[in-house]
CSV table of C-alpha atoms in Angstrom, one decimal:
chain,number,residue,atom,x,y,z
A,1,MET,CA,-18.2,5.6,9.6
A,2,ASP,CA,-17.5,9.1,10.7
A,3,GLY,CA,-20.1,11.4,12.2
A,4,GLY,CA,-22.7,8.7,12.5
A,5,LYS,CA,-23.2,8.5,8.8
A,6,PHE,CA,-25.3,5.6,7.6
A,7,SER,CA,-23.2,2.8,6.2
A,8,ARG,CA,-24.2,0.7,3.2
A,9,VAL,CA,-21.9,-2.1,4.5
A,10,LYS,CA,-23.3,-4.5,7.1
A,11,VAL,CA,-21.0,-7.1,8.8
A,12,HIS,CA,-22.9,-10.3,9.4
A,13,SER,CA,-20.3,-12.7,10.9
A,14,LEU,CA,-16.8,-13.1,12.2
A,15,LEU,CA,-14.7,-16.3,12.2
A,16,SER,CA,-11.1,-17.4,12.3
A,17,VAL,CA,-9.3,-19.4,9.6
A,18,VAL,CA,-6.2,-21.4,10.5
A,19,SER,CA,-3.7,-23.1,8.2
A,20,SER,CA,-4.4,-26.6,7.2
A,21,SER,CA,-1.1,-27.9,8.6
A,22,PRO,CA,-0.1,-27.0,12.2
A,23,VAL,CA,2.9,-24.8,12.6
A,24,ALA,CA,6.0,-26.4,14.2
A,25,PRO,CA,6.0,-25.6,18.0
A,26,GLY,CA,8.2,-22.8,19.2
A,27,LYS,CA,8.6,-21.1,15.7
A,28,VAL,CA,9.3,-17.4,16.1
A,29,HIS,CA,9.8,-14.7,13.5
A,30,ARG,CA,11.7,-11.6,14.5
A,31,LEU,CA,10.6,-8.4,12.7
A,32,SER,CA,13.3,-6.4,11.1
A,33,PRO,CA,14.3,-2.9,12.3
A,34,LEU,CA,12.5,-1.5,9.2
A,35,ASP,CA,9.4,-3.5,10.0
A,36,GLN,CA,9.3,-2.2,13.5
A,37,ALA,CA,9.8,1.4,12.4
A,38,MET,CA,6.6,1.1,10.3
A,39,GLY,CA,4.5,0.3,13.4
A,40,HIS,CA,2.6,3.6,13.4
A,41,HIS,CA,0.9,2.7,10.0
A,42,THR,CA,-1.5,0.1,8.6
A,43,ILE,CA,-2.2,-1.2,5.1
A,44,HIS,CA,-5.7,-1.5,3.6
A,45,ILE,CA,-6.4,-3.0,0.2
A,46,VAL,CA,-9.7,-3.8,-1.6
A,47,PHE,CA,-9.9,-6.1,-4.6
A,48,TYR,CA,-13.2,-5.7,-6.5
A,49,TYR,CA,-14.5,-8.6,-8.6
A,50,GLU,CA,-17.6,-8.6,-10.8
A,51,SER,CA,-18.6,-12.1,-9.7
A,52,ASN,CA,-18.3,-14.1,-6.5
A,53,PRO,CA,-15.7,-17.0,-6.8
A,54,PHE,CA,-17.0,-18.6,-3.6
A,55,GLU,CA,-20.6,-19.1,-4.7
A,56,ASP,CA,-21.8,-22.7,-4.9
A,57,GLY,CA,-25.1,-22.0,-6.7
A,58,ARG,CA,-27.2,-22.1,-3.6
A,59,PHE,CA,-25.6,-19.6,-1.3
A,60,SER,CA,-23.9,-16.2,-1.9
A,61,LEU,CA,-20.9,-17.4,0.1
A,62,ASP,CA,-19.7,-21.0,0.4
A,63,ILE,CA,-17.7,-20.9,3.6
A,64,ASP,CA,-16.1,-24.3,3.1
A,65,ASN,CA,-15.0,-23.2,-0.4
A,66,LEU,CA,-13.5,-20.1,1.0
A,67,ARG,CA,-11.9,-21.6,4.1
A,68,GLY,CA,-10.4,-24.6,2.2
A,69,SER,CA,-8.2,-22.6,-0.2
A,70,LEU,CA,-7.4,-19.9,2.4
A,71,SER,CA,-6.2,-22.5,4.9
A,72,LYS,CA,-3.9,-24.1,2.3
A,73,MET,CA,-2.5,-20.7,1.3
A,74,LEU,CA,-1.8,-19.9,5.0
A,75,ASP,CA,0.4,-23.0,5.2
A,76,GLU,CA,3.0,-20.9,3.4
A,77,TYR,CA,2.6,-17.8,5.6
A,78,PRO,CA,3.0,-18.8,9.2
A,79,ILE,CA,3.7,-15.2,10.3
A,80,VAL,CA,0.3,-14.2,9.1
A,81,THR,CA,-1.5,-16.6,11.4
A,82,GLY,CA,0.7,-15.8,14.4
A,83,ARG,CA,0.5,-13.2,17.2
A,84,LEU,CA,2.8,-10.4,18.2
A,85,THR,CA,4.8,-10.6,21.3
A,86,ARG,CA,7.8,-8.7,22.8
A,87,GLU,CA,11.2,-10.2,22.6
A,88,ALA,CA,13.7,-10.0,25.5
A,89,GLU,CA,15.4,-6.8,24.0
A,90,GLY,CA,12.0,-5.1,23.8
A,91,GLY,CA,11.4,-5.4,20.0
A,92,TRP,CA,8.4,-7.1,18.3
A,93,GLN,CA,8.4,-10.7,17.1
A,94,VAL,CA,5.7,-13.0,15.8
A,95,ARG,CA,5.0,-16.1,17.7
A,96,CYS,CA,3.9,-18.5,14.9
A,97,ASN,CA,1.2,-20.3,16.9
A,98,ASP,CA,-1.3,-20.6,14.1
A,99,ALA,CA,-3.9,-18.6,16.0
A,100,GLY,CA,-5.5,-17.8,12.7
A,101,VAL,CA,-6.7,-14.9,10.6
A,102,ARG,CA,-10.0,-13.1,11.3
A,103,ILE,CA,-12.5,-13.3,8.4
A,104,LEU,CA,-15.5,-11.0,8.3
A,105,HIS,CA,-18.5,-11.5,6.1
A,106,ALA,CA,-20.5,-8.4,5.0
A,107,SER,CA,-23.2,-7.3,2.6
A,108,VAL,CA,-23.2,-4.0,0.6
A,109,ASN,CA,-26.6,-2.4,0.0
A,110,THR,CA,-25.8,-1.3,-3.6
A,111,THR,CA,-24.3,-2.5,-6.8
A,112,MET,CA,-20.6,-2.4,-7.4
A,113,ASP,CA,-20.9,0.1,-10.3
A,114,GLU,CA,-22.9,2.5,-8.1
A,115,TRP,CA,-20.4,2.0,-5.2
A,116,LEU,CA,-17.4,2.9,-7.3
A,117,ARG,CA,-19.2,6.0,-8.6
A,118,SER,CA,-20.5,7.2,-5.2
A,119,ALA,CA,-18.4,5.9,-2.3
A,120,ASP,CA,-15.9,8.1,-0.7
A,121,ALA,CA,-12.7,7.0,0.9
A,122,SER,CA,-14.2,7.0,4.4
A,123,GLU,CA,-17.0,4.6,3.3
A,124,GLU,CA,-14.6,2.4,1.4
A,125,ARG,CA,-12.8,1.8,4.7
A,126,ASP,CA,-16.0,0.0,5.8
A,127,LEU,CA,-14.9,-2.8,3.4
A,128,THR,CA,-11.8,-3.3,5.5
A,129,VAL,CA,-13.1,-3.1,9.1
A,130,TRP,CA,-10.0,-2.7,11.3
A,131,GLU,CA,-9.3,-2.8,15.0
A,132,ASP,CA,-6.1,-1.1,16.2
A,133,MET,CA,-3.6,-3.2,18.1
A,134,PRO,CA,-4.5,-3.4,21.8
A,135,GLN,CA,-2.0,-3.0,24.6
A,136,ASP,CA,-1.8,-6.8,24.9
A,137,PRO,CA,-1.9,-8.2,21.3
A,138,SER,CA,-1.5,-11.9,22.3
A,139,PHE,CA,-5.0,-12.7,21.1
A,140,TRP,CA,-5.2,-10.0,18.4
A,141,SER,CA,-5.1,-10.9,14.8
A,142,PRO,CA,-2.7,-8.5,12.8
A,143,PHE,CA,-4.4,-9.6,9.5
A,144,ARG,CA,-8.1,-9.2,8.7
A,145,ILE,CA,-9.9,-10.3,5.6
A,146,GLN,CA,-13.4,-9.0,4.9
A,147,ILE,CA,-15.6,-10.6,2.2
A,148,ASN,CA,-18.2,-8.1,0.9
A,149,ASN,CA,-21.1,-9.1,-1.2
A,150,PHE,CA,-22.7,-6.5,-3.5
A,151,LYS,CA,-26.4,-6.6,-4.6
A,152,CYS,CA,-25.3,-7.2,-8.2
A,153,GLY,CA,-23.5,-10.4,-7.3
A,154,GLY,CA,-20.1,-8.7,-7.3
A,155,LEU,CA,-17.6,-9.2,-4.5
A,156,ALA,CA,-15.0,-7.1,-2.8
A,157,ILE,CA,-12.2,-8.6,-0.7
A,158,GLY,CA,-10.7,-6.2,1.8
A,159,LEU,CA,-7.4,-6.9,3.4
A,160,SER,CA,-6.1,-5.0,6.4
A,161,CYS,CA,-2.8,-5.6,8.3
A,162,THR,CA,-0.2,-3.8,10.3
A,163,HIS,CA,2.6,-2.2,8.2
A,164,MET,CA,5.1,-3.9,10.6
A,165,HIS,CA,4.2,-7.2,9.0
A,166,ALA,CA,4.0,-6.3,5.4
A,167,ASP,CA,4.4,-3.5,2.9
A,168,ILE,CA,2.0,-2.9,-0.1
A,169,THR,CA,3.8,-5.4,-2.3
A,170,SER,CA,3.8,-8.2,0.4
A,171,ALA,CA,0.1,-7.6,1.2
A,172,THR,CA,-0.8,-7.8,-2.5
A,173,MET,CA,1.3,-11.0,-2.8
A,174,LEU,CA,-0.7,-12.5,0.0
A,175,ILE,CA,-4.0,-12.2,-1.9
A,176,LYS,CA,-2.3,-13.3,-5.2
A,177,SER,CA,-1.1,-16.4,-3.4
A,178,TRP,CA,-4.7,-17.1,-2.3
A,179,THR,CA,-6.0,-16.9,-5.8
A,180,ASP,CA,-3.2,-19.2,-7.0
A,181,VAL,CA,-4.1,-21.9,-4.5
A,182,HIS,CA,-7.8,-21.5,-5.1
A,183,SER,CA,-7.4,-21.9,-8.9
A,184,GLY,CA,-5.0,-24.8,-8.4
A,185,GLN,CA,-1.9,-23.0,-9.7
A,186,PRO,CA,1.6,-22.9,-8.2
A,187,LEU,CA,2.4,-19.8,-6.2
A,188,THR,CA,3.6,-17.0,-8.5
A,189,HIS,CA,6.2,-16.1,-5.9
A,190,SER,CA,6.7,-18.3,-2.9
A,191,PRO,CA,7.1,-16.2,0.2
A,192,ILE,CA,10.6,-15.6,1.6
A,193,PHE,CA,10.8,-14.3,5.2
A,194,HIS,CA,14.5,-13.9,5.8
A,195,LEU,CA,17.0,-11.9,3.8
A,196,PRO,CA,20.8,-12.5,3.9
A,197,PRO,CA,22.7,-11.0,6.9
A,198,THR,CA,23.1,-7.2,6.7
A,199,PRO,CA,26.5,-6.4,5.2
A,200,SER,CA,28.3,-4.5,8.1
A,201,SER,CA,30.1,-2.3,5.6
A,202,GLN,CA,26.8,-0.9,4.5
A,203,CYS,CA,25.4,0.0,7.9
A,204,ASN,CA,26.9,3.5,8.0
A,205,SER,CA,24.3,6.1,8.4
A,206,LEU,CA,20.6,6.9,8.6
A,207,PRO,CA,20.1,9.1,5.6
A,208,SER,CA,16.7,7.8,4.6
A,209,PHE,CA,14.9,8.3,7.9
A,210,SER,CA,16.8,11.4,9.2
A,211,ALA,CA,13.8,13.7,8.7
A,212,LEU,CA,11.1,11.5,10.2
A,213,HIS,CA,9.2,12.3,13.3
A,214,SER,CA,7.5,10.5,16.2
A,215,PRO,CA,3.7,10.2,15.8
A,216,THR,CA,1.8,13.5,16.1
A,217,THR,CA,-1.8,14.4,16.3
A,218,PRO,CA,-3.4,13.5,12.9
A,219,ALA,CA,-4.6,16.4,10.8
A,220,ASN,CA,-7.9,16.2,8.9
A,221,ILE,CA,-6.8,14.3,5.8
A,222,GLY,CA,-8.9,14.1,2.7
A,223,THR,CA,-8.5,11.4,0.0
A,224,VAL,CA,-9.2,11.2,-3.7
A,225,THR,CA,-8.4,8.4,-6.1
A,226,MET,CA,-8.3,9.1,-9.9
A,227,LYS,CA,-7.6,7.1,-13.0
A,228,PHE,CA,-5.4,8.5,-15.8
A,229,SER,CA,-5.9,6.7,-19.1
A,230,SER,CA,-3.0,5.3,-21.2
A,231,SER,CA,-3.5,7.9,-23.9
A,232,VAL,CA,-3.2,10.8,-21.4
A,233,ILE,CA,-0.1,9.4,-19.9
A,234,GLU,CA,1.4,8.8,-23.3
A,235,ASN,CA,0.8,12.4,-24.2
A,236,CYS,CA,2.5,13.5,-21.0
A,237,LEU,CA,5.5,11.4,-21.8
A,238,LEU,CA,5.7,12.8,-25.3
A,239,GLN,CA,5.5,16.3,-23.8
A,240,VAL,CA,8.5,15.7,-21.6
A,241,GLN,CA,10.5,13.6,-24.0
A,242,SER,CA,13.0,16.3,-25.0
A,243,GLN,CA,14.0,17.0,-21.3
A,244,CYS,CA,13.4,13.5,-19.8
A,245,PRO,CA,13.4,10.9,-22.6
A,246,ASP,CA,13.4,7.9,-20.2
A,247,ALA,CA,10.6,9.3,-18.0
A,248,THR,CA,8.1,6.8,-16.5
A,249,PRO,CA,4.4,7.4,-15.7
A,250,PHE,CA,5.5,7.7,-12.1
A,251,ASP,CA,8.0,10.5,-12.9
A,252,VAL,CA,5.5,12.6,-14.8
A,253,LEU,CA,2.6,12.1,-12.4
A,254,VAL,CA,4.7,12.9,-9.3
A,255,ALA,CA,6.1,16.0,-11.1
A,256,PHE,CA,2.6,17.1,-12.0
A,257,PHE,CA,1.1,16.7,-8.5
A,258,TRP,CA,4.1,18.0,-6.6
A,259,SER,CA,4.4,21.2,-8.7
A,260,ARG,CA,0.6,21.8,-8.4
A,261,ILE,CA,0.4,21.0,-4.7
A,262,ALA,CA,3.4,23.3,-4.0
A,263,ARG,CA,1.2,26.2,-5.0
A,264,TRP,CA,-1.0,25.7,-2.0
A,265,GLN,CA,1.0,23.8,0.5
A,266,GLU,CA,3.5,25.4,2.8
A,267,PRO,CA,6.6,23.6,1.6
A,268,SER,CA,9.4,22.2,3.6
A,269,PHE,CA,11.9,24.9,3.0
A,270,ASN,CA,15.6,24.3,3.5
A,271,ASN,CA,17.5,27.3,2.1
A,272,HIS,CA,14.5,28.0,-0.2
A,273,LYS,CA,14.2,24.4,-1.3
A,274,CYS,CA,11.1,22.2,-1.4
A,275,SER,CA,11.4,18.6,-0.2
A,276,LEU,CA,9.7,15.4,-1.3
A,277,SER,CA,10.1,12.0,0.3
A,278,VAL,CA,10.3,9.3,-2.3
A,279,CYS,CA,9.5,5.7,-1.5
A,280,VAL,CA,10.7,3.0,-3.8
A,281,ASP,CA,10.5,-0.8,-3.4
A,282,SER,CA,13.9,-2.4,-3.3
A,283,ARG,CA,12.4,-5.4,-5.0
A,284,SER,CA,12.0,-3.3,-8.1
A,285,ALA,CA,15.7,-3.0,-8.8
A,286,GLY,CA,16.1,-6.8,-9.2
A,287,HIS,CA,18.5,-7.1,-6.3
A,288,SER,CA,19.5,-10.6,-5.5
A,289,GLN,CA,19.4,-9.8,-1.8
A,290,VAL,CA,15.8,-8.6,-2.0
A,291,PRO,CA,13.8,-11.1,-4.1
A,292,PHE,CA,10.3,-10.3,-5.3
A,293,GLY,CA,8.8,-12.9,-3.0
A,294,TYR,CA,10.3,-11.3,0.2
A,295,PHE,CA,7.4,-10.9,2.7
A,296,GLY,CA,8.0,-7.9,4.9
A,297,ASN,CA,9.1,-4.3,4.4
A,298,ALA,CA,11.6,-3.8,1.5
A,299,LEU,CA,11.1,0.0,1.1
A,300,HIS,CA,13.7,2.6,0.6
A,301,PHE,CA,12.9,6.2,1.5
A,302,SER,CA,14.9,9.2,0.3
A,303,VAL,CA,14.5,12.9,0.1
A,304,LEU,CA,14.5,14.9,-3.1
A,305,ASN,CA,15.2,18.6,-2.6
A,306,VAL,CA,14.5,21.1,-5.4
A,307,GLU,CA,14.8,24.9,-5.3
A,308,ALA,CA,11.3,26.3,-4.8
A,309,ASP,CA,11.5,28.6,-7.9
A,310,LYS,CA,12.6,25.8,-10.1
A,311,LEU,CA,9.8,23.5,-8.9
A,312,LEU,CA,7.2,26.2,-9.5
A,313,SER,CA,8.4,27.4,-12.8
A,314,GLY,CA,10.5,24.6,-14.3
A,315,GLY,CA,7.6,23.0,-16.2
A,316,LEU,CA,6.6,19.3,-16.4
A,317,GLY,CA,9.6,18.2,-18.3
A,318,GLN,CA,12.2,19.7,-15.9
A,319,VAL,CA,10.5,18.5,-12.8
A,320,SER,CA,10.0,15.0,-14.3
A,321,GLN,CA,13.8,15.0,-14.9
A,322,TYR,CA,14.4,15.8,-11.2
A,323,VAL,CA,12.2,13.0,-10.1
A,324,HIS,CA,13.6,10.5,-12.7
A,325,ARG,CA,17.2,11.2,-11.8
A,326,HIS,CA,16.5,10.8,-8.1
A,327,VAL,CA,14.7,7.5,-8.4
A,328,ALA,CA,17.5,6.2,-10.7
A,329,LYS,CA,20.1,6.9,-8.0
A,330,ALA,CA,18.5,4.3,-5.7
A,331,ARG,CA,21.2,1.8,-4.8
A,332,GLU,CA,21.0,-1.6,-3.2
A,333,ASP,CA,23.3,-0.6,-0.3
A,334,GLU,CA,20.9,2.2,0.6
A,335,PHE,CA,18.3,-0.4,1.6
A,336,TRP,CA,20.8,-2.1,3.8
A,337,SER,CA,22.3,1.1,5.3
A,338,VAL,CA,19.1,1.8,7.2
A,339,MET,CA,18.9,-1.4,9.1
A,340,SER,CA,21.6,-1.1,11.8
A,341,PRO,CA,20.8,2.5,12.7
A,342,LEU,CA,17.1,1.7,12.9
A,343,ASP,CA,17.9,-1.1,15.3
A,344,GLU,CA,20.0,1.2,17.4
A,345,HIS,CA,17.2,3.8,17.5
A,346,ARG,CA,14.8,1.0,18.6
A,347,LYS,CA,17.1,-0.1,21.4
A,348,GLU,CA,17.2,3.6,22.6
A,349,GLY,CA,13.4,3.7,22.7
A,350,GLU,CA,13.0,5.7,19.5
A,351,GLY,CA,10.0,5.0,17.1
A,352,PRO,CA,7.8,4.0,15.7
A,353,PHE,CA,8.1,6.8,13.2
A,354,THR,CA,5.5,8.7,11.2
A,355,ILE,CA,6.8,7.5,7.9
A,356,TYR,CA,4.0,9.0,5.6
A,357,GLY,CA,3.3,12.6,6.0
A,358,PRO,CA,5.7,14.8,7.9
A,359,ARG,CA,6.8,16.0,4.4
A,360,LEU,CA,4.9,15.2,1.2
A,361,THR,CA,5.6,11.6,0.4
A,362,CYS,CA,5.1,9.6,-2.8
A,363,ILE,CA,5.1,5.8,-3.3
A,364,ASN,CA,6.5,4.4,-6.5
A,365,MET,CA,4.9,1.1,-7.5
A,366,GLU,CA,6.2,0.9,-11.1
A,367,HIS,CA,7.8,-2.5,-10.2
A,368,MET,CA,4.3,-4.0,-10.1
A,369,THR,CA,3.2,-2.9,-13.6
A,370,VAL,CA,4.3,-6.0,-15.5
A,371,VAL,CA,4.7,-9.0,-13.2
A,372,GLU,CA,2.8,-12.0,-14.7
A,373,ASN,CA,1.9,-12.6,-18.4
A,374,GLY,CA,2.2,-8.9,-19.1
A,375,GLU,CA,-0.3,-8.0,-16.3
A,376,ALA,CA,0.2,-6.1,-13.1
A,377,LEU,CA,0.4,-8.2,-10.0
A,378,MET,CA,-2.8,-7.1,-8.4
A,379,TYR,CA,-4.9,-7.5,-11.6
A,380,ALA,CA,-3.5,-11.0,-12.1
A,381,ALA,CA,-5.1,-12.0,-8.8
A,382,ALA,CA,-7.9,-14.1,-10.3
A,383,PHE,CA,-9.7,-16.8,-8.3
A,384,ARG,CA,-11.2,-18.1,-11.6
A,385,LYS,CA,-9.5,-18.0,-15.0
A,386,GLY,CA,-10.4,-14.7,-16.8
A,387,GLU,CA,-12.1,-13.2,-13.8
A,388,ARG,CA,-9.5,-10.6,-12.8
A,389,PRO,CA,-10.3,-7.6,-10.5
A,390,VAL,CA,-12.0,-4.7,-12.1
A,391,HIS,CA,-10.4,-2.3,-9.6
A,392,VAL,CA,-7.9,-2.5,-6.7
A,393,SER,CA,-7.8,0.2,-4.1
A,394,TYR,CA,-4.9,1.0,-1.7
A,395,HIS,CA,-4.8,3.1,1.5
A,396,VAL,CA,-2.2,3.6,4.1
A,397,GLY,CA,-3.4,4.2,7.7
A,398,LYS,CA,-2.5,7.2,9.8
A,399,VAL,CA,-1.0,9.5,7.1
A,400,GLU,CA,-0.2,12.9,8.7
A,401,GLY,CA,1.4,16.2,7.9
A,402,GLN,CA,1.8,17.2,4.3
A,403,GLY,CA,0.3,14.0,2.9
A,404,LEU,CA,0.9,11.1,0.6
A,405,ILE,CA,0.7,10.4,-3.2
A,406,MET,CA,0.5,6.7,-4.4
A,407,VAL,CA,0.9,5.9,-8.1
A,408,MET,CA,-0.4,2.5,-8.9
A,409,PRO,CA,-1.1,0.4,-12.0
A,410,SER,CA,-4.7,0.6,-13.4
A,411,ALA,CA,-7.0,-2.1,-14.5
A,412,GLU,CA,-6.8,-0.7,-18.0
A,413,GLY,CA,-3.2,-1.8,-18.3
A,414,GLY,CA,-0.5,-0.3,-20.4
A,415,LEU,CA,0.5,3.2,-19.3
A,416,ALA,CA,-2.7,3.9,-17.4
A,417,ARG,CA,-2.3,4.6,-13.7
A,418,ASN,CA,-4.4,5.1,-10.6
A,419,VAL,CA,-3.3,7.9,-8.3
A,420,THR,CA,-4.5,8.1,-4.7
A,421,VAL,CA,-3.8,11.5,-3.1
A,422,MET,CA,-4.1,12.1,0.6
A,423,LEU,CA,-3.7,15.7,1.6
A,424,PRO,CA,-5.1,18.2,4.2
A,425,GLU,CA,-8.8,18.6,3.3
A,426,GLU,CA,-8.6,22.1,2.0
A,427,GLN,CA,-5.8,21.1,-0.4
A,428,ILE,CA,-7.9,18.1,-1.7
A,429,ALA,CA,-10.6,20.7,-2.6
A,430,ASN,CA,-8.0,22.7,-4.4
A,431,ILE,CA,-6.6,19.8,-6.4
A,432,CYS,CA,-10.1,18.6,-7.4
A,433,LYS,CA,-10.9,22.0,-9.0
A,434,ASP,CA,-7.5,22.6,-10.5
A,435,GLN,CA,-8.1,23.3,-14.2
A,436,THR,CA,-4.7,21.9,-15.2
A,437,LEU,CA,-5.7,18.6,-13.6
A,438,ILE,CA,-9.3,18.7,-15.1
A,439,ASP,CA,-7.8,19.1,-18.5
A,440,LEU,CA,-6.2,15.7,-18.1
A,441,GLU,CA,-9.7,14.2,-17.7
A,442,PRO,CA,-9.0,11.9,-14.8
A,443,LYS,CA,-11.8,9.5,-13.8
A,444,MET,CA,-12.7,9.9,-10.1
A,445,ILE,CA,-13.1,6.5,-8.5
A,446,VAL,CA,-13.4,7.3,-4.8
A,447,SER,CA,-13.1,10.7,-3.1
A,448,GLY,CA,-13.9,12.7,0.0
A,449,LYS,CA,-12.8,12.3,3.6
A,450,ARG,CA,-10.7,9.5,4.9
């Protein structure tokens, strides 16, 4: 916790869990150029459950019950239990030595309902205790799972990992695979660790990463997460239908926040244009080269430029159309085109980059809205039948500069979305008291400082 603030989360124990079957000796996984470019950032996810699936009737946490299903799941993910090491050319690779995953057990001195009403983003990070990578990572676990017991009997499972190993979809899939194994079901998506060779004809340029920077001194970033109901999003989509008939919840929410933030944020002007970095998951387009089960980074970043006066005065429909058209232009070859140039930058000593923050960045997770039986991937992660998460929280570590907007599915389902906004603190204060936002009646879930 920051500033010596009292924490309601107390960690009691730390142990390691290894896979149930030993990894073949000498197995090594080389991280892709895109994986290595993400090395400045981390991923933090918290799954909230109303009941504890690891109870045995006598204890609040049955370690054997937890360890057994986790070990079986880790059989399918050898790079999760491995350790980072440098390859001959200087890049990172994972030595799959089955050194294990760190598991922390903690108690939370409040009920889950009270926590979700009162916890800020800084306190929520106590549910995913993280240790930055040391200079020598040979004994350091790049994945940490924290089991948090609430006074009401509820449970929060916190997952933290390096962004080099996994993007948000991959990290979510890891927990979903655990629930599949624990409930005796086949894996929804078996992990795939290698993509086909990069087509040389598509390694032409570095358009997606041309504006990224090396890590800088972090600004004071504030965070707020809010839920928008299905009815509110439906009304927004009806409002923009004449100008953007195929708009998605992502389009209208990004258009709304970008146009509101631009009123307070010093924009990235380029000939009087405002810039937005748009992140889409290449799995979302159904590309055969990037299957949904791919474990690693399958993100495509691109820049949307809009004239400042059009952004500020264009209205929700017009700006939604700008966003929608830009996302629709994403092509499979754009994902491939970044690989070779990133590898060249790595060999020249460039990176890792600050991916999230030099300019305002937004993450599109619409591909996760309907994944299994009409339910979003993260809310299908049930250890017991019918006991789905009541909330799933996402954070990206070391966001800098102009900030980050994440648009995620909500537990309500349908068109409802959770939006996590990470901005300089004074802009968080502005957005929270913005009357246009208040009129949409979002439910605040966590807020405050990072």
